[in-house]
Amino acid sequence: MTDAQSLNVLVWGENRHEQIEPHVAEIYPDGMHGAIAAGIRENLPAAQVSTVTLDDPEHGLTEEVLAATDVLVWWGHAAHGEVRDDVVERVHRHVLDGMGLLVLHSGHWSKIFGKLMGTSCTLRWRSEEDRELVWTVDPTHPIAQGVPNPIIIDQQEMYGEFFDIPAPDELIFISSFTGGEVFRSGCTFKRGHGKIFFFSPGDQDFPVYHHEHVRKVIANGVAWARTVRPERTTPTLLRYESGEFFTGHGYTGAIKESE
Amino acid sequence: MTDAQSLNVLVWGENRHEQIEPHVAEIYPDGMHGAIAAGIRENLPAAQVSTVTLDDPEHGLTEEVLAATDVLVWWGHAAHGEVRDDVVERVHRHVLDGMGLLVLHSGHWSKIFGKLMGTSCTLRWRSEEDRELVWTVDPTHPIAQGVPNPIIIDQQEMYGEFFDIPAPDELIFISSFTGGEVFRSGCTFKRGHGKIFFFSPGDQDFPVYHHEHVRKVIANGVAWARTVRPERTTPTLLRYESGEFFTGHGYTGAIKESE
Amino acid sequence: MTDAQSLNVLVWGENRHEQIEPHVAEIYPDGMHGAIAAGIRENLPAAQVSTVTLDDPEHGLTEEVLAATDVLVWWGHAAHGEVRDDVVERVHRHVLDGMGLLVLHSGHWSKIFGKLMGTSCTLRWRSEEDRELVWTVDPTHPIAQGVPNPIIIDQQEMYGEFFDIPAPDELIFISSFTGGEVFRSGCTFKRGHGKIFFFSPGDQDFPVYHHEHVRKVIANGVAWARTVRPERTTPTLLRYESGEFFTGHGYTGAIKESE
Amino acid sequence: MTDAQSLNVLVWGENRHEQIEPHVAEIYPDGMHGAIAAGIRENLPAAQVSTVTLDDPEHGLTEEVLAATDVLVWWGHAAHGEVRDDVVERVHRHVLDGMGLLVLHSGHWSKIFGKLMGTSCTLRWRSEEDRELVWTVDPTHPIAQGVPNPIIIDQQEMYGEFFDIPAPDELIFISSFTGGEVFRSGCTFKRGHGKIFFFSPGDQDFPVYHHEHVRKVIANGVAWARTVRPERTTPTLLRYESGEFFTGHGYTGAIKESE
């Protein structure tokens, strides 16, 4: 898992706008997930990058697939509600076990992001071709390397504060928009043994996932989100006797049997 | 809501150990919730402190009750699974709207805490009469006022790291135990418009909720967790036109109708 | 110190622009410190608010004055280098002991702020009448109460990222400017027993300290920065024998005498 | 700088206890800095690890040496006051420019750590052969890899809370001691473009720097503290015209010349 050549990335795409809206299909002929995957391959040539979509069986997110995924990248928007709850539970468990997760743009309102954050993940928005400037506020962070400060995105949907998320562990990027709004656009969170990066640039109506620097940030995020732990393990409640630090015992119930 | 006399506190108790285990009933003749409530009244005499339990209709947590509650205090252990999911959803919404929440001790594994944290909230534990020392690491925090450093609790269940929670917004207390384990025992989190304080001391097998300093910390936490916002509001996703900062428009769907 | 009527606030003003530049004197006929003090009095009528300036003996910051000050508010710009190092040491010690500190606008480059932060506190800037929008990202924070989101300041100097400060304990406000820059404009820090609030709006060339909402935020910051600890004490290195938690012994040197 | 083979590490040792106290010389025949350097070489065989000491000209910390150092490791105790202020300024500048810094054990009271933290960095202590247990609270952090949870150190000086530091950016380790004290023993901080890791285990009276896991953590810290930025640059205050995001202008004074 410390070998760059073994990095397995899975891009999950909702793939609905591309089917329904011709202007989206025109911008993203290989699907948005296709463009996102291409950007990762471009920047991390040794990575194995696959794509699955909502309409695949189990949304393409079977136990086997997730177990073999180092970092999952999530883009959804119009069909968050169609994602099965049992699949969300499964993804959630894999994140707590150590799978990395990138949540992109409108994924802020996905079930999996809400479940990991515990908040409403709501925000203010407007889709009117604002220019977005993405400013770095944590210049030593690996995710901020190799891009200018600011990144200039000529046309973008506006996302603005208040963004109802927990205070991020690290705030890397803050965006401004033509209308004057600001947004915490690059945030990291650790949950369980998993590392999560939320990055807001990206929209179905604009060619943001073809943008060189947006692609670079996403690839940086993927590289960062891969756990450095040697194996994936589930955080577990265990009993430890006094002086016994390394061998825990499983839970046997809240009420003592003898009572 | 800024008037101390109007502070409405609701202590939720599972109230099962007290019914089943005579030694718990002996330590807590008014129930654990009764002892917790008494400690809050003792330290915040102007507060209105009520108690409800799991076996009350809707666990005592109706919409009306929650709407009138400034701060909810939660103690559960043996019956987390019996708490209805719809009631958990309701409590969760009220926290995001601005209701304060204290989660005590074994409440770490309650549905509501897990839903707000997004993690497994697991830990290591041992119930063998360890001495717990509760050390202050944030001496200017209002929750740490009026208690010695450390607080000495002669007999306690051990809770140890790794405690699978998000990095807290503020780490106020760290505990050690006779066996040498440590625990982040006093943590604050903001979620939505709500303020949350987790405090780990407290157990059914030991008279911890009769401890003067534990009571003081819980009362401090209650006072801190009451929101200073003038009214409770739900974080909401709204559209704002350019130049229109104060009047948002409700969501009308992800796919534009005209397309 | 918990009685609002005893809140002693001291506004420190450099008072040079007002003397040298007629257009500043016109905007601030009572000095910038005078306008800042008036805004605090307006919002905290029970507070005792005084002003001192650079040209006062010991810059007005004698041991006696600082010992009687709950919260010090600092505005400087053109003459940071003239502030005596021994006075900076004295202010620093009082902050670590528990005196609250507000650092306003160009105070980011003051000796006292640099000494407390440990960084260069540099930033990008432009003084060209940008409009500043001050967005709240921590809506439950007491400092963010009573002001609109965003606060609109029609004319302001631009301050932009990267702002070289430690990651703040709490990020309350993020500003945007007409030119598209963003800035972490409202940040809190705890250092020693002291609470520090940095708030960037405010400039000698624009009437920002006459702005109703800027005044409200500054007053909120003053109220927040006052310590809740019962007395001011210096963090001290002390030796504690085993089992002796409350009585420490003073330092007697790094090398044991008997050796 | 991204090539592991080019990692240049400099261990700074005070080297006084070893000269004055025979029992220290016996534990550390190559000096404490020698033992620390050996542990880094052992775990990072491709790194170039050098040592310098207080008694070297300019304490071994000339401009040329610092410019060629990726990560500086600092151990001092008895002679903090003898470190020249101009050398401290130089080290401070290099940290803000991007040099990594590890501060070990009693280095908490060094001039450079105090200057970077802005606080008193005081704590409680006792040197009586306590056992220290070092618990991991951030299991996904690279610094926590390859060591057991807890690390067991049979004999150690006690360091306890309250440790007067800013809230760390990341809290990785918390220690407990036989006497029951706790300590935030592994903390990271970013300052300017530099990354700082404080790790408290290690003392002149005990063979802590021969401990396998302590050595591993220090080596992990070195690898982590090396910046990922492509070059070292000083955070600088610059003026940017509207619409000009990438070319700043130097500061020309606080008072406009024409006025």
mmCIF file of N, CA, C and O in Angstrom, chain C residues 17 21 23 77-78 92 96 108 115-120 122-128 164 166 179 191-192 205 235-242 245 251 254-256 259, chain D residues 17 21 23 77-78 92 96 108 115-120 122-128 164 166 179 191-192 205 235-242 245 251 254-256 259:
data_model
loop_
_atom_site.group_PDB
_atom_site.id
_atom_site.type_symbol
_atom_site.label_atom_id
_atom_site.label_comp_id
_atom_site.label_asym_id
_atom_site.label_seq_id
_atom_site.Cartn_x
_atom_site.Cartn_y
_atom_site.Cartn_z
ATOM 1 N N HIS C 17 -1.079 58.343 11.858
ATOM 2 C CA HIS C 17 -1.760 58.771 10.629
ATOM 3 C C HIS C 17 -2.641 59.987 10.905
ATOM 4 O O HIS C 17 -2.682 60.924 10.108
ATOM 5 N N GLU C 21 -1.686 62.824 8.408
ATOM 6 C CA GLU C 21 -2.483 62.814 7.183
ATOM 7 C C GLU C 21 -3.839 63.471 7.436
ATOM 8 O O GLU C 21 -4.679 62.901 8.142
ATOM 9 N N HIS C 23 -6.504 63.716 5.697
ATOM 10 C CA HIS C 23 -7.732 62.976 5.345
ATOM 11 C C HIS C 23 -8.061 61.928 6.409
ATOM 12 O O HIS C 23 -9.229 61.581 6.588
ATOM 13 N N HIS C 77 0.135 50.728 12.768
ATOM 14 C CA HIS C 77 0.406 50.545 11.344
ATOM 15 C C HIS C 77 1.766 51.104 10.926
ATOM 16 O O HIS C 77 2.649 50.362 10.519
ATOM 17 N N ALA C 78 1.915 52.428 11.046
ATOM 18 C CA ALA C 78 3.099 53.073 10.472
ATOM 19 C C ALA C 78 4.311 53.014 11.392
ATOM 20 O O ALA C 78 5.433 53.250 10.939
ATOM 21 N N HIS C 92 3.042 40.890 26.370
ATOM 22 C CA HIS C 92 3.044 39.460 26.107
ATOM 23 C C HIS C 92 2.809 38.670 27.396
ATOM 24 O O HIS C 92 1.974 37.748 27.445
ATOM 25 N N LEU C 96 -0.310 36.090 28.358
ATOM 26 C CA LEU C 96 -0.154 34.705 28.835
ATOM 27 C C LEU C 96 -0.773 34.520 30.219
ATOM 28 O O LEU C 96 -1.255 33.440 30.560
ATOM 29 N N HIS C 108 -1.766 43.278 12.424
ATOM 30 C CA HIS C 108 -1.231 41.960 12.062
ATOM 31 C C HIS C 108 0.294 41.976 12.029
ATOM 32 O O HIS C 108 0.935 40.945 12.220
ATOM 33 N N LYS C 115 4.921 38.180 18.029
ATOM 34 C CA LYS C 115 5.494 37.439 19.150
ATOM 35 C C LYS C 115 4.534 36.349 19.639
ATOM 36 O O LYS C 115 4.969 35.265 20.045
ATOM 37 N N LEU C 116 3.256 36.629 19.596
ATOM 38 C CA LEU C 116 2.283 35.639 20.042
ATOM 39 C C LEU C 116 2.043 34.545 19.007
ATOM 40 O O LEU C 116 1.729 33.404 19.354
ATOM 41 N N MET C 117 2.155 34.898 17.732
ATOM 42 C CA MET C 117 1.877 33.925 16.673
ATOM 43 C C MET C 117 3.104 33.079 16.342
ATOM 44 O O MET C 117 3.000 31.915 15.977
ATOM 45 N N GLY C 118 4.300 33.673 16.392
ATOM 46 C CA GLY C 118 5.509 32.939 16.032
ATOM 47 C C GLY C 118 5.782 32.873 14.539
ATOM 48 O O GLY C 118 6.719 32.202 14.116
ATOM 49 N N THR C 119 4.975 33.549 13.758
ATOM 50 C CA THR C 119 5.113 33.536 12.296
ATOM 51 C C THR C 119 5.355 34.945 11.782
ATOM 52 O O THR C 119 5.408 35.909 12.560
ATOM 53 N N SER C 120 5.467 35.084 10.451
ATOM 54 C CA SER C 120 5.754 36.403 9.876
ATOM 55 C C SER C 120 4.529 37.304 9.814
ATOM 56 O O SER C 120 4.657 38.521 9.694
ATOM 57 N N THR C 122 2.686 37.940 7.487
ATOM 58 C CA THR C 122 2.598 38.669 6.222
ATOM 59 C C THR C 122 1.347 38.244 5.451
ATOM 60 O O THR C 122 0.717 37.225 5.770
ATOM 61 N N LEU C 123 1.038 39.019 4.415
ATOM 62 C CA LEU C 123 -0.193 38.827 3.654
ATOM 63 C C LEU C 123 -0.043 39.560 2.320
ATOM 64 O O LEU C 123 0.982 40.172 2.043
ATOM 65 N N ARG C 124 -1.055 39.489 1.478
ATOM 66 C CA ARG C 124 -1.103 40.350 0.283
ATOM 67 C C ARG C 124 -2.088 41.485 0.555
ATOM 68 O O ARG C 124 -3.041 41.328 1.321
ATOM 69 N N TRP C 125 -1.869 42.631 -0.074
ATOM 70 C CA TRP C 125 -2.691 43.794 0.227
ATOM 71 C C TRP C 125 -2.787 44.711 -0.992
ATOM 72 O O TRP C 125 -2.015 44.603 -1.945
ATOM 73 N N ARG C 126 -3.749 45.621 -0.915
ATOM 74 C CA ARG C 126 -3.946 46.674 -1.937
ATOM 75 C C ARG C 126 -4.918 47.682 -1.338
ATOM 76 O O ARG C 126 -5.954 47.308 -0.799
ATOM 77 N N SER C 127 -4.576 48.941 -1.416
ATOM 78 C CA SER C 127 -5.459 49.965 -0.863
ATOM 79 C C SER C 127 -6.082 50.747 -2.007
ATOM 80 O O SER C 127 -5.548 51.752 -2.454
ATOM 81 N N GLU C 128 -7.183 50.204 -2.532
ATOM 82 C CA GLU C 128 -7.817 50.802 -3.717
ATOM 83 C C GLU C 128 -9.336 50.787 -3.637
ATOM 84 O O GLU C 128 -10.013 50.582 -4.634
ATOM 85 N N ASP C 164 0.164 34.550 6.717
ATOM 86 C CA ASP C 164 1.064 33.625 7.421
ATOM 87 C C ASP C 164 0.846 33.669 8.924
ATOM 88 O O ASP C 164 1.565 34.332 9.672
ATOM 89 N N PRO C 166 -0.476 30.915 12.323
ATOM 90 C CA PRO C 166 -0.827 29.534 12.660
ATOM 91 C C PRO C 166 -2.303 29.295 12.341
ATOM 92 O O PRO C 166 -3.110 30.231 12.379
ATOM 93 N N GLY C 179 -11.689 42.649 -5.886
ATOM 94 C CA GLY C 179 -10.711 42.046 -6.793
ATOM 95 C C GLY C 179 -10.706 40.528 -6.804
ATOM 96 O O GLY C 179 -9.993 39.932 -7.605
ATOM 97 N N ARG C 191 -3.480 31.605 23.879
ATOM 98 C CA ARG C 191 -2.050 31.522 24.172
ATOM 99 C C ARG C 191 -1.885 31.689 25.674
ATOM 100 O O ARG C 191 -2.312 32.724 26.233
ATOM 101 N N GLY C 192 -1.260 30.700 26.326
ATOM 102 C CA GLY C 192 -1.185 30.732 27.778
ATOM 103 C C GLY C 192 -2.598 30.756 28.344
ATOM 104 O O GLY C 192 -3.434 29.951 27.943
ATOM 105 N N ASP C 205 -7.620 54.868 6.009
ATOM 106 C CA ASP C 205 -8.083 55.631 4.845
ATOM 107 C C ASP C 205 -9.591 55.561 4.636
ATOM 108 O O ASP C 205 -10.129 56.259 3.783
ATOM 109 N N PRO C 235 1.544 30.993 33.643
ATOM 110 C CA PRO C 235 1.916 29.576 33.475
ATOM 111 C C PRO C 235 3.357 29.383 33.932
ATOM 112 O O PRO C 235 4.246 30.143 33.543
ATOM 113 N N THR C 236 3.597 28.385 34.760
ATOM 114 C CA THR C 236 4.886 28.226 35.426
ATOM 115 C C THR C 236 5.327 26.775 35.386
ATOM 116 O O THR C 236 4.507 25.867 35.499
ATOM 117 N N LEU C 237 6.629 26.578 35.242
ATOM 118 C CA LEU C 237 7.189 25.229 35.288
ATOM 119 C C LEU C 237 7.385 24.838 36.741
ATOM 120 O O LEU C 237 8.089 25.522 37.482
ATOM 121 N N LEU C 238 6.775 23.742 37.157
ATOM 122 C CA LEU C 238 6.869 23.312 38.548
ATOM 123 C C LEU C 238 7.091 21.811 38.626
ATOM 124 O O LEU C 238 6.623 21.041 37.788
ATOM 125 N N ARG C 239 7.806 21.414 39.682
ATOM 126 C CA ARG C 239 8.033 20.004 39.959
ATOM 127 C C ARG C 239 6.966 19.514 40.934
ATOM 128 O O ARG C 239 6.653 20.184 41.920
ATOM 129 N N TYR C 240 6.424 18.331 40.647
ATOM 130 C CA TYR C 240 5.431 17.712 41.512
ATOM 131 C C TYR C 240 5.912 16.320 41.886
ATOM 132 O O TYR C 240 6.212 15.515 41.004
ATOM 133 N N GLU C 241 5.950 16.031 43.180
ATOM 134 C CA GLU C 241 6.316 14.681 43.612
ATOM 135 C C GLU C 241 5.198 13.699 43.250
ATOM 136 O O GLU C 241 4.052 14.095 43.039
ATOM 137 N N SER C 242 5.529 12.434 43.232
ATOM 138 C CA SER C 242 4.533 11.405 42.938
ATOM 139 C C SER C 242 3.386 11.484 43.940
ATOM 140 O O SER C 242 3.622 11.551 45.149
ATOM 141 N N PHE C 245 -0.478 16.202 43.582
ATOM 142 C CA PHE C 245 -0.996 16.803 42.352
ATOM 143 C C PHE C 245 -1.171 18.309 42.429
ATOM 144 O O PHE C 245 -1.264 18.979 41.416
ATOM 145 N N TYR C 251 11.604 25.649 40.137
ATOM 146 C CA TYR C 251 12.729 25.080 39.405
ATOM 147 C C TYR C 251 14.028 25.430 40.114
ATOM 148 O O TYR C 251 14.238 26.546 40.564
ATOM 149 N N ALA C 254 18.954 22.805 35.992
ATOM 150 C CA ALA C 254 18.885 21.645 35.117
ATOM 151 C C ALA C 254 19.840 20.534 35.540
ATOM 152 O O ALA C 254 19.610 19.364 35.274
ATOM 153 N N ILE C 255 20.899 20.888 36.173
ATOM 154 C CA ILE C 255 21.896 19.887 36.576
ATOM 155 C C ILE C 255 21.759 19.648 38.075
ATOM 156 O O ILE C 255 21.763 20.593 38.866
ATOM 157 N N LYS C 256 21.638 18.384 38.455
ATOM 158 C CA LYS C 256 21.484 18.072 39.878
ATOM 159 C C LYS C 256 22.737 18.494 40.626
ATOM 160 O O LYS C 256 23.858 18.197 40.220
ATOM 161 N N GLU C 259 25.650 16.045 41.750
ATOM 162 C CA GLU C 259 26.431 15.323 40.748
ATOM 163 C C GLU C 259 27.642 16.134 40.287
ATOM 164 O O GLU C 259 27.572 17.343 40.216
ATOM 165 N N HIS D 17 25.296 17.886 29.468
ATOM 166 C CA HIS D 17 25.153 16.826 30.470
ATOM 167 C C HIS D 17 26.193 15.737 30.251
ATOM 168 O O HIS D 17 26.780 15.218 31.203
ATOM 169 N N GLU D 21 28.178 15.147 33.576
ATOM 170 C CA GLU D 21 27.600 14.097 34.409
ATOM 171 C C GLU D 21 28.026 12.713 33.899
ATOM 172 O O GLU D 21 27.575 12.283 32.829
ATOM 173 N N HIS D 23 27.127 9.750 34.645
ATOM 174 C CA HIS D 23 26.099 8.743 34.367
ATOM 175 C C HIS D 23 25.436 9.006 33.020
ATOM 176 O O HIS D 23 24.950 8.084 32.363
ATOM 177 N N HIS D 77 18.787 21.434 27.084
ATOM 178 C CA HIS D 77 18.203 21.360 28.418
ATOM 179 C C HIS D 77 18.834 22.358 29.392
ATOM 180 O O HIS D 77 18.181 23.288 29.852
ATOM 181 N N ALA D 78 20.119 22.134 29.669
ATOM 182 C CA ALA D 78 20.751 22.883 30.759
ATOM 183 C C ALA D 78 21.235 24.257 30.326
ATOM 184 O O ALA D 78 21.510 25.109 31.170
ATOM 185 N N HIS D 92 14.828 30.441 13.186
ATOM 186 C CA HIS D 92 13.416 30.784 13.060
ATOM 187 C C HIS D 92 13.070 31.121 11.613
ATOM 188 O O HIS D 92 12.080 30.632 11.052
ATOM 189 N N LEU D 96 10.409 29.240 9.024
ATOM 190 C CA LEU D 96 9.317 29.903 8.289
ATOM 191 C C LEU D 96 9.495 29.739 6.779
ATOM 192 O O LEU D 96 8.516 29.710 6.028
ATOM 193 N N HIS D 108 11.437 21.713 24.838
ATOM 194 C CA HIS D 108 10.205 22.498 25.009
ATOM 195 C C HIS D 108 10.507 23.884 25.545
ATOM 196 O O HIS D 108 9.741 24.818 25.324
ATOM 197 N N LYS D 115 9.901 30.797 20.674
ATOM 198 C CA LYS D 115 9.696 31.832 19.657
ATOM 199 C C LYS D 115 8.661 31.403 18.620
ATOM 200 O O LYS D 115 7.881 32.219 18.126
ATOM 201 N N LEU D 116 8.658 30.118 18.301
ATOM 202 C CA LEU D 116 7.702 29.613 17.314
ATOM 203 C C LEU D 116 6.307 29.433 17.897
ATOM 204 O O LEU D 116 5.312 29.569 17.181
ATOM 205 N N MET D 117 6.222 29.124 19.162
ATOM 206 C CA MET D 117 4.922 28.873 19.785
ATOM 207 C C MET D 117 4.264 30.159 20.280
ATOM 208 O O MET D 117 3.048 30.287 20.266
ATOM 209 N N GLY D 118 5.065 31.103 20.785
ATOM 210 C CA GLY D 118 4.493 32.326 21.322
ATOM 211 C C GLY D 118 4.001 32.205 22.748
ATOM 212 O O GLY D 118 3.414 33.151 23.281
ATOM 213 N N THR D 119 4.219 31.062 23.371
ATOM 214 C CA THR D 119 3.736 30.825 24.736
ATOM 215 C C THR D 119 4.911 30.510 25.654
ATOM 216 O O THR D 119 6.063 30.478 25.225
ATOM 217 N N SER D 120 4.613 30.224 26.926
ATOM 218 C CA SER D 120 5.691 29.974 27.886
ATOM 219 C C SER D 120 6.260 28.560 27.761
ATOM 220 O O SER D 120 7.364 28.292 28.239
ATOM 221 N N THR D 122 5.723 26.076 29.418
ATOM 222 C CA THR D 122 5.952 25.461 30.726
ATOM 223 C C THR D 122 5.064 24.234 30.900
ATOM 224 O O THR D 122 4.103 24.026 30.149
ATOM 225 N N LEU D 123 5.386 23.450 31.941
ATOM 226 C CA LEU D 123 4.709 22.178 32.180
ATOM 227 C C LEU D 123 4.964 21.757 33.623
ATOM 228 O O LEU D 123 5.641 22.453 34.374
ATOM 229 N N ARG D 124 4.440 20.619 34.027
ATOM 230 C CA ARG D 124 4.822 20.033 35.319
ATOM 231 C C ARG D 124 5.760 18.852 35.044
ATOM 232 O O ARG D 124 5.675 18.219 33.999
ATOM 233 N N TRP D 125 6.649 18.586 35.979
ATOM 234 C CA TRP D 125 7.659 17.551 35.742
ATOM 235 C C TRP D 125 8.088 16.902 37.053
ATOM 236 O O TRP D 125 7.829 17.407 38.148
ATOM 237 N N ARG D 126 8.771 15.758 36.882
ATOM 238 C CA ARG D 126 9.357 15.024 38.009
ATOM 239 C C ARG D 126 10.307 14.000 37.401
ATOM 240 O O ARG D 126 9.945 13.292 36.457
ATOM 241 N N SER D 127 11.506 13.925 37.901
ATOM 242 C CA SER D 127 12.466 12.956 37.368
ATOM 243 C C SER D 127 12.683 11.865 38.398
ATOM 244 O O SER D 127 13.575 11.943 39.245
ATOM 245 N N GLU D 128 11.809 10.856 38.372
ATOM 246 C CA GLU D 128 11.841 9.801 39.384
ATOM 247 C C GLU D 128 11.553 8.431 38.806
ATOM 248 O O GLU D 128 10.898 7.605 39.419
ATOM 249 N N ASP D 164 1.863 24.523 28.405
ATOM 250 C CA ASP D 164 1.399 25.804 27.834
ATOM 251 C C ASP D 164 1.907 25.972 26.401
ATOM 252 O O ASP D 164 2.895 26.647 26.133
ATOM 253 N N PRO D 166 0.247 26.422 22.163
ATOM 254 C CA PRO D 166 -0.988 26.580 21.390
ATOM 255 C C PRO D 166 -1.608 25.212 21.125
ATOM 256 O O PRO D 166 -0.878 24.206 21.050
ATOM 257 N N GLY D 179 2.824 8.008 37.958
ATOM 258 C CA GLY D 179 2.171 8.842 38.958
ATOM 259 C C GLY D 179 0.770 9.282 38.578
ATOM 260 O O GLY D 179 0.075 9.892 39.387
ATOM 261 N N ARG D 191 4.166 26.441 10.847
ATOM 262 C CA ARG D 191 4.451 27.863 11.054
ATOM 263 C C ARG D 191 5.141 28.358 9.792
ATOM 264 O O ARG D 191 6.185 27.812 9.413
ATOM 265 N N GLY D 192 4.577 29.386 9.154
ATOM 266 C CA GLY D 192 5.103 29.816 7.871
ATOM 267 C C GLY D 192 5.033 28.657 6.896
ATOM 268 O O GLY D 192 3.996 27.999 6.759
ATOM 269 N N ASP D 205 18.862 11.342 31.707
ATOM 270 C CA ASP D 205 19.096 10.394 32.799
ATOM 271 C C ASP D 205 18.670 8.965 32.461
ATOM 272 O O ASP D 205 18.926 8.049 33.239
ATOM 273 N N PRO D 235 7.830 33.772 3.544
ATOM 274 C CA PRO D 235 6.541 34.468 3.460
ATOM 275 C C PRO D 235 6.791 35.976 3.470
ATOM 276 O O PRO D 235 7.543 36.479 4.308
ATOM 277 N N THR D 236 6.184 36.693 2.539
ATOM 278 C CA THR D 236 6.519 38.091 2.325
ATOM 279 C C THR D 236 5.248 38.906 2.143
ATOM 280 O O THR D 236 4.285 38.432 1.535
ATOM 281 N N LEU D 237 5.272 40.127 2.644
ATOM 282 C CA LEU D 237 4.152 41.039 2.442
ATOM 283 C C LEU D 237 4.313 41.713 1.090
ATOM 284 O O LEU D 237 5.324 42.356 0.829
ATOM 285 N N LEU D 238 3.311 41.557 0.223
ATOM 286 C CA LEU D 238 3.397 42.129 -1.120
ATOM 287 C C LEU D 238 2.080 42.792 -1.501
ATOM 288 O O LEU D 238 0.999 42.369 -1.078
ATOM 289 N N ARG D 239 2.221 43.847 -2.312
ATOM 290 C CA ARG D 239 1.053 44.532 -2.850
ATOM 291 C C ARG D 239 0.700 43.946 -4.212
ATOM 292 O O ARG D 239 1.577 43.723 -5.043
ATOM 293 N N TYR D 240 -0.582 43.697 -4.434
ATOM 294 C CA TYR D 240 -1.061 43.176 -5.715
ATOM 295 C C TYR D 240 -2.129 44.113 -6.247
ATOM 296 O O TYR D 240 -3.108 44.396 -5.547
ATOM 297 N N GLU D 241 -1.950 44.570 -7.493
ATOM 298 C CA GLU D 241 -2.977 45.414 -8.108
ATOM 299 C C GLU D 241 -4.219 44.570 -8.414
ATOM 300 O O GLU D 241 -4.147 43.351 -8.517
ATOM 301 N N SER D 242 -5.342 45.246 -8.608
ATOM 302 C CA SER D 242 -6.570 44.540 -8.949
ATOM 303 C C SER D 242 -6.381 43.731 -10.225
ATOM 304 O O SER D 242 -5.875 44.242 -11.227
ATOM 305 N N PHE D 245 -2.878 38.698 -9.971
ATOM 306 C CA PHE D 245 -2.834 37.739 -8.876
ATOM 307 C C PHE D 245 -1.451 37.166 -8.609
ATOM 308 O O PHE D 245 -1.203 36.628 -7.541
ATOM 309 N N TYR D 251 6.990 46.242 -0.359
ATOM 310 C CA TYR D 251 6.434 47.249 0.528
ATOM 311 C C TYR D 251 7.243 48.541 0.416
ATOM 312 O O TYR D 251 8.469 48.517 0.363
ATOM 313 N N ALA D 254 4.433 52.744 5.141
ATOM 314 C CA ALA D 254 3.060 52.781 5.622
ATOM 315 C C ALA D 254 2.350 54.090 5.287
ATOM 316 O O ALA D 254 1.131 54.127 5.163
ATOM 317 N N ILE D 255 3.102 55.135 5.144
ATOM 318 C CA ILE D 255 2.486 56.445 4.867
ATOM 319 C C ILE D 255 2.725 56.785 3.400
ATOM 320 O O ILE D 255 3.851 56.713 2.915
ATOM 321 N N LYS D 256 1.659 57.132 2.711
ATOM 322 C CA LYS D 256 1.779 57.453 1.287
ATOM 323 C C LYS D 256 2.686 58.667 1.112
ATOM 324 O O LYS D 256 2.528 59.683 1.786
ATOM 325 N N GLU D 259 1.382 62.307 0.491
ATOM 326 C CA GLU D 259 0.561 62.975 1.504
ATOM 327 C C GLU D 259 1.429 63.698 2.543
ATOM 328 O O GLU D 259 2.490 63.241 2.886
#
